[in-house]
Amino acid sequence: LPLKEKALIRRIAAQAAGRHAALLTGIGDDCAVLRLPPRHDALITTDFSLEGVHFRRDWHPAASVGHRCLARGLSDIAAMGGRPLAALLSLALPRQVPQAWVDAFFRGFLRLARQFGVALAGGDIAQSPSGVLADIVVLGAVPTRRALRRCGARPGDFIYVTGKLGRAVAALELLRSGRKLRPRAHPAHFFPVPRLEVGRALRERRLASAAIDISDGLSTDLSHICDESGVGAVLLADKIPHPAGVPLEFALHGGDDYELLFTATPRSRVPPAIAGVPIARIGEITAAPGLWLMSSNGRRSRLNSKGWEHF
Amino acid sequence: LPLKEKALIRRIAAQAAGRHAALLTGIGDDCAVLRLPPRHDALITTDFSLEGVHFRRDWHPAASVGHRCLARGLSDIAAMGGRPLAALLSLALPRQVPQAWVDAFFRGFLRLARQFGVALAGGDIAQSPSGVLADIVVLGAVPTRRALRRCGARPGDFIYVTGKLGRAVAALELLRSGRKLRPRAHPAHFFPVPRLEVGRALRERRLASAAIDISDGLSTDLSHICDESGVGAVLLADKIPHPAGVPLEFALHGGDDYELLFTATPRSRVPPAIAGVPIARIGEITAAPGLWLMSSNGRRSRLNSKGWEHF
């Protein structure tokens, strides 16, 4: 295996080659060495993509698995208002995975990396006891003390969300029902684009009091903001943006949307769109803890924060 | 699962609590936020610890698994001459793992973290499709342009190694033969200590021309230095430090020793010990590529770089 690993690492290094100002030492040493811009803090995040938990090889083409793996990490950087610099990838492969699958995985991964100027700076390759196991690490930078946090929401703040919700889970439900999907027809599920420009604009214009990305589902991620900020929230059911044909339940609880959820004081002038991405005002932060959903006729009901079940 | 995850994350956060100057935002946000010291570069490394590949739950107590998981990352920081600041941990657990196992894992992990002032700054928790899956991320810092690299070895440089080799694999072979081992009697295998002080001293005193940690085995890791430096090497068989009773083969090819292997010009005054750890001169870098082993009677033989097989 070590020799096979060596060949694989060379192959990856060749595919990942390219100039990145921040990257001093990349693949081929004990650590990656990176230079952060002056007066910036480091952001780091790590997320699993496990076969059978986060993806299925019979549902997701390899390029989609690679893309989504990196998107998970980039989305966390977006939620902090940061700029991604480099990614490291730990990848464990079962013996029987064909080289073509691995190549397509890296094609999807590196296409997204190039789109946002992210270097693949290192990682780990291992043999997997069962299924493809990936863990993404992304290092980013944010001007000192300017990172968007989960803990800054205050009573009276408005709640906003980017884009439309529920599409990723809508595609997942189709897959579950046995449908074959053309990945390019369901980009929100197979090739989600992390909202890096929006996160950066929120930070630069100091618009957001708190922010998070919607990876576990709106209700769960809103509960994270509320828990960390010591507040509650009311959502307006008819303001939650979801495409025609996607049920409200999907928009409320579906995960993997990789949109941004943020709060802002009523004085903040939040525009209707940032970087071409629509922004919707969907509710308000309350002093009393708990999540509520208000229907168009004014009736309130408890909003349970339940993440969508994985596969 | 989300609720169980939340409870587990709270539990981990409580155990990991403590003040760390570099850590601005830890567990409980989308990213960890860290402040690097001025005029330092960032070091990042990531390494899998997979059940059945890197450890076995019937052989390794949970505290040892947690300790070794972090030691793998810290050892990479040591090899670059860096100082570790923070660790992130991705941990996937099968449903049937008892809470006591998880607690003991974190006891072992956090004991080593405290020993070297490393903050547990975040990570990911998931359900595992099969076995305990861990991926460690360590962020470190090193003064700008001073990181120890693999690529600096030059013909005529001497080759050095810290400590004694082969003990980790010697214990592994006993486990394989069905023996039960008391972990505290085999610390090199169950609780290896990364050579952070040695790495730092090598960098501060500018002693090393190249460095790597011995995780894959001396012969394999030496081949990494030679490949990256475009050189070859001759090792002196009777200079390889290994305890009485541990065969030379184990010292040459056994992995998981977490000692440092480094090269230095003949002019460098490499002391016989650094921070209480003995340093042995074991060979010389050659212009001609290839690895050779010279026995005490002067006979040369090819040294194949073969890593020890995993479990």
PDB file of C-alpha atoms in Angstrom, chain A residues 6 10 24-25 28-36 41-48 50-51 53-54 72 76-77 79-80 88 90-92 123-124 126-127 129-130 133 135 137 139 144-145 147-150 211-213 223-224 227-228 307, chain B residues 2 6 10 24-25 28-36 41-48 50-51 53-54 72 76-77 79-80 88 90-92 123-124 126-127 129-130 133 135 137 139 144-145 147-150 211-213 223-224 227-228:
ATOM      1  CA  LYS A   6       2.919   7.431  -2.979  1.00  0.00           C
ATOM      2  CA  ARG A  10       1.999  12.258  -6.795  1.00  0.00           C
ATOM      3  CA  LEU A  24       4.663  28.281   1.082  1.00  0.00           C
ATOM      4  CA  THR A  25       4.841  24.473   1.374  1.00  0.00           C
ATOM      5  CA  GLY A  28       4.949  16.500   0.211  1.00  0.00           C
ATOM      6  CA  ASP A  29       6.011  17.606   3.692  1.00  0.00           C
ATOM      7  CA  ASP A  30       4.918  16.843   7.257  1.00  0.00           C
ATOM      8  CA  CYS A  31       2.743  19.956   7.389  1.00  0.00           C
ATOM      9  CA  ALA A  32       1.467  22.525   4.933  1.00  0.00           C
ATOM     10  CA  VAL A  33       3.013  25.945   5.570  1.00  0.00           C
ATOM     11  CA  LEU A  34       0.841  28.990   4.924  1.00  0.00           C
ATOM     12  CA  ARG A  35       1.349  32.713   5.242  1.00  0.00           C
ATOM     13  CA  LEU A  36      -1.693  34.599   6.492  1.00  0.00           C
ATOM     14  CA  ASP A  41      -6.901  35.762  12.171  1.00  0.00           C
ATOM     15  CA  ALA A  42      -6.860  32.134  11.068  1.00  0.00           C
ATOM     16  CA  LEU A  43     -10.148  30.288  10.525  1.00  0.00           C
ATOM     17  CA  ILE A  44     -10.148  26.490  10.568  1.00  0.00           C
ATOM     18  CA  THR A  45     -12.919  24.016  10.037  1.00  0.00           C
ATOM     19  CA  THR A  46     -13.163  20.280   9.486  1.00  0.00           C
ATOM     20  CA  ASP A  47     -16.085  18.155   8.223  1.00  0.00           C
ATOM     21  CA  PHE A  48     -16.570  14.493   7.431  1.00  0.00           C
ATOM     22  CA  LEU A  50     -18.645   9.514   4.864  1.00  0.00           C
ATOM     23  CA  GLU A  51     -20.051   7.021   2.391  1.00  0.00           C
ATOM     24  CA  VAL A  53     -23.833   8.817   5.886  1.00  0.00           C
ATOM     25  CA  HIS A  54     -23.242  11.909   3.753  1.00  0.00           C
ATOM     26  CA  ARG A  72     -18.913  21.736   3.333  1.00  0.00           C
ATOM     27  CA  ASP A  76     -18.125  27.256   7.141  1.00  0.00           C
ATOM     28  CA  ILE A  77     -15.560  29.853   6.053  1.00  0.00           C
ATOM     29  CA  ALA A  79     -20.430  31.764   7.505  1.00  0.00           C
ATOM     30  CA  MET A  80     -17.574  33.474   9.373  1.00  0.00           C
ATOM     31  CA  LEU A  88      -6.293  19.624   3.347  1.00  0.00           C
ATOM     32  CA  SER A  90      -7.908  13.092   4.527  1.00  0.00           C
ATOM     33  CA  LEU A  91      -9.144  10.371   2.208  1.00  0.00           C
ATOM     34  CA  ALA A  92      -9.502   6.677   3.015  1.00  0.00           C
ATOM     35  CA  GLY A 123      -3.778  15.703   3.750  1.00  0.00           C
ATOM     36  CA  ASP A 124      -3.632  12.028   4.473  1.00  0.00           C
ATOM     37  CA  ALA A 126      -5.246   5.661   4.040  1.00  0.00           C
ATOM     38  CA  GLN A 127      -6.892   2.388   3.282  1.00  0.00           C
ATOM     39  CA  PRO A 129     -11.940  -0.547   6.408  1.00  0.00           C
ATOM     40  CA  SER A 130     -15.337   0.207   4.852  1.00  0.00           C
ATOM     41  CA  LEU A 133     -14.158   8.200   4.031  1.00  0.00           C
ATOM     42  CA  ASP A 135     -12.513  14.593   5.992  1.00  0.00           C
ATOM     43  CA  VAL A 137      -9.996  20.775   6.453  1.00  0.00           C
ATOM     44  CA  LEU A 139      -7.925  27.163   6.489  1.00  0.00           C
ATOM     45  CA  THR A 144      -8.665  40.484  13.227  1.00  0.00           C
ATOM     46  CA  ARG A 145     -11.753  40.554  15.440  1.00  0.00           C
ATOM     47  CA  ALA A 147     -15.200  37.092  12.163  1.00  0.00           C
ATOM     48  CA  LEU A 148     -18.996  36.662  12.031  1.00  0.00           C
ATOM     49  CA  ARG A 149     -20.055  34.682  15.088  1.00  0.00           C
ATOM     50  CA  ARG A 150     -23.102  32.683  16.098  1.00  0.00           C
ATOM     51  CA  ALA A 211     -24.298  34.210  11.081  1.00  0.00           C
ATOM     52  CA  ILE A 212     -24.224  30.475  10.387  1.00  0.00           C
ATOM     53  CA  ASP A 213     -24.442  28.303   7.286  1.00  0.00           C
ATOM     54  CA  SER A 223     -31.358  26.936  17.209  1.00  0.00           C
ATOM     55  CA  HIS A 224     -27.526  27.045  17.187  1.00  0.00           C
ATOM     56  CA  ASP A 227     -28.390  28.825  21.917  1.00  0.00           C
ATOM     57  CA  GLU A 228     -25.095  30.668  21.447  1.00  0.00           C
ATOM     58  CA  GLY A 307     -32.384  17.889  11.328  1.00  0.00           C
TER      59      GLY A 307
ATOM     60  CA  PRO B   2     -28.547  15.654  16.294  1.00  0.00           C
ATOM     61  CA  LYS B   6     -25.279  18.290  20.749  1.00  0.00           C
ATOM     62  CA  ARG B  10     -21.303  20.085  25.179  1.00  0.00           C
ATOM     63  CA  LEU B  24     -10.277  33.460  20.026  1.00  0.00           C
ATOM     64  CA  THR B  25     -13.256  31.227  19.186  1.00  0.00           C
ATOM     65  CA  GLY B  28     -19.471  26.081  19.116  1.00  0.00           C
ATOM     66  CA  ASP B  29     -19.079  28.105  15.925  1.00  0.00           C
ATOM     67  CA  ASP B  30     -18.695  27.332  12.215  1.00  0.00           C
ATOM     68  CA  CYS B  31     -14.906  27.686  12.412  1.00  0.00           C
ATOM     69  CA  ALA B  32     -12.311  27.973  15.128  1.00  0.00           C
ATOM     70  CA  VAL B  33     -10.664  31.404  15.135  1.00  0.00           C
ATOM     71  CA  LEU B  34      -6.988  31.595  16.077  1.00  0.00           C
ATOM     72  CA  ARG B  35      -4.473  34.381  16.362  1.00  0.00           C
ATOM     73  CA  LEU B  36      -0.974  33.463  15.211  1.00  0.00           C
ATOM     74  CA  ASP B  41       3.679  31.118   9.421  1.00  0.00           C
ATOM     75  CA  ALA B  42       0.825  28.679   9.952  1.00  0.00           C
ATOM     76  CA  LEU B  43       1.504  24.928   9.979  1.00  0.00           C
ATOM     77  CA  ILE B  44      -1.383  22.525   9.360  1.00  0.00           C
ATOM     78  CA  THR B  45      -1.495  18.781   9.318  1.00  0.00           C
ATOM     79  CA  THR B  46      -4.205  16.143   9.272  1.00  0.00           C
ATOM     80  CA  ASP B  47      -4.018  12.395   9.983  1.00  0.00           C
ATOM     81  CA  PHE B  48      -6.542   9.586  10.167  1.00  0.00           C
ATOM     82  CA  LEU B  50      -9.161   4.474  11.789  1.00  0.00           C
ATOM     83  CA  GLU B  51     -10.320   1.448  13.739  1.00  0.00           C
ATOM     84  CA  VAL B  53      -6.260   0.240  10.301  1.00  0.00           C
ATOM     85  CA  HIS B  54      -4.445   2.336  12.923  1.00  0.00           C
ATOM     86  CA  ARG B  72       0.177  11.775  15.157  1.00  0.00           C
ATOM     87  CA  ASP B  76       4.135  16.452  12.300  1.00  0.00           C
ATOM     88  CA  ILE B  77       4.361  19.880  13.939  1.00  0.00           C
ATOM     89  CA  ALA B  79       9.071  17.614  12.461  1.00  0.00           C
ATOM     90  CA  MET B  80       8.661  21.151  11.071  1.00  0.00           C
ATOM     91  CA  LEU B  88      -9.590  20.011  15.703  1.00  0.00           C
ATOM     92  CA  SER B  90     -13.416  14.834  13.433  1.00  0.00           C
ATOM     93  CA  LEU B  91     -14.845  11.809  15.210  1.00  0.00           C
ATOM     94  CA  ALA B  92     -17.368   9.327  13.828  1.00  0.00           C
ATOM     95  CA  GLY B 123     -14.157  19.499  14.910  1.00  0.00           C
ATOM     96  CA  ASP B 124     -17.005  17.389  13.631  1.00  0.00           C
ATOM     97  CA  ALA B 126     -20.824  12.069  12.969  1.00  0.00           C
ATOM     98  CA  GLN B 127     -22.305   8.635  13.100  1.00  0.00           C
ATOM     99  CA  PRO B 129     -21.024   3.425   9.206  1.00  0.00           C
ATOM    100  CA  SER B 130     -18.366   1.085  10.622  1.00  0.00           C
ATOM    101  CA  LEU B 133     -13.118   6.904  12.719  1.00  0.00           C
ATOM    102  CA  ASP B 135      -9.193  12.507  11.890  1.00  0.00           C
ATOM    103  CA  VAL B 137      -6.098  18.404  12.554  1.00  0.00           C
ATOM    104  CA  LEU B 139      -2.592  24.033  13.645  1.00  0.00           C
ATOM    105  CA  THR B 144       8.467  32.957   8.962  1.00  0.00           C
ATOM    106  CA  ARG B 145      10.692  30.997   6.568  1.00  0.00           C
ATOM    107  CA  ALA B 147      10.057  25.672   9.037  1.00  0.00           C
ATOM    108  CA  LEU B 148      12.170  22.505   8.840  1.00  0.00           C
ATOM    109  CA  ARG B 149      11.568  20.919   5.451  1.00  0.00           C
ATOM    110  CA  ARG B 150      12.106  17.487   3.937  1.00  0.00           C
ATOM    111  CA  ALA B 211      13.674  16.779   9.032  1.00  0.00           C
ATOM    112  CA  ILE B 212      10.742  14.358   9.153  1.00  0.00           C
ATOM    113  CA  ASP B 213       9.011  12.353  11.861  1.00  0.00           C
ATOM    114  CA  SER B 223      13.178   7.749   1.387  1.00  0.00           C
ATOM    115  CA  HIS B 224      10.787  10.710   1.689  1.00  0.00           C
ATOM    116  CA  ASP B 227      13.020  11.920  -2.765  1.00  0.00           C
ATOM    117  CA  GLU B 228      12.250  15.513  -1.786  1.00  0.00           C
TER     118      GLU B 228
END
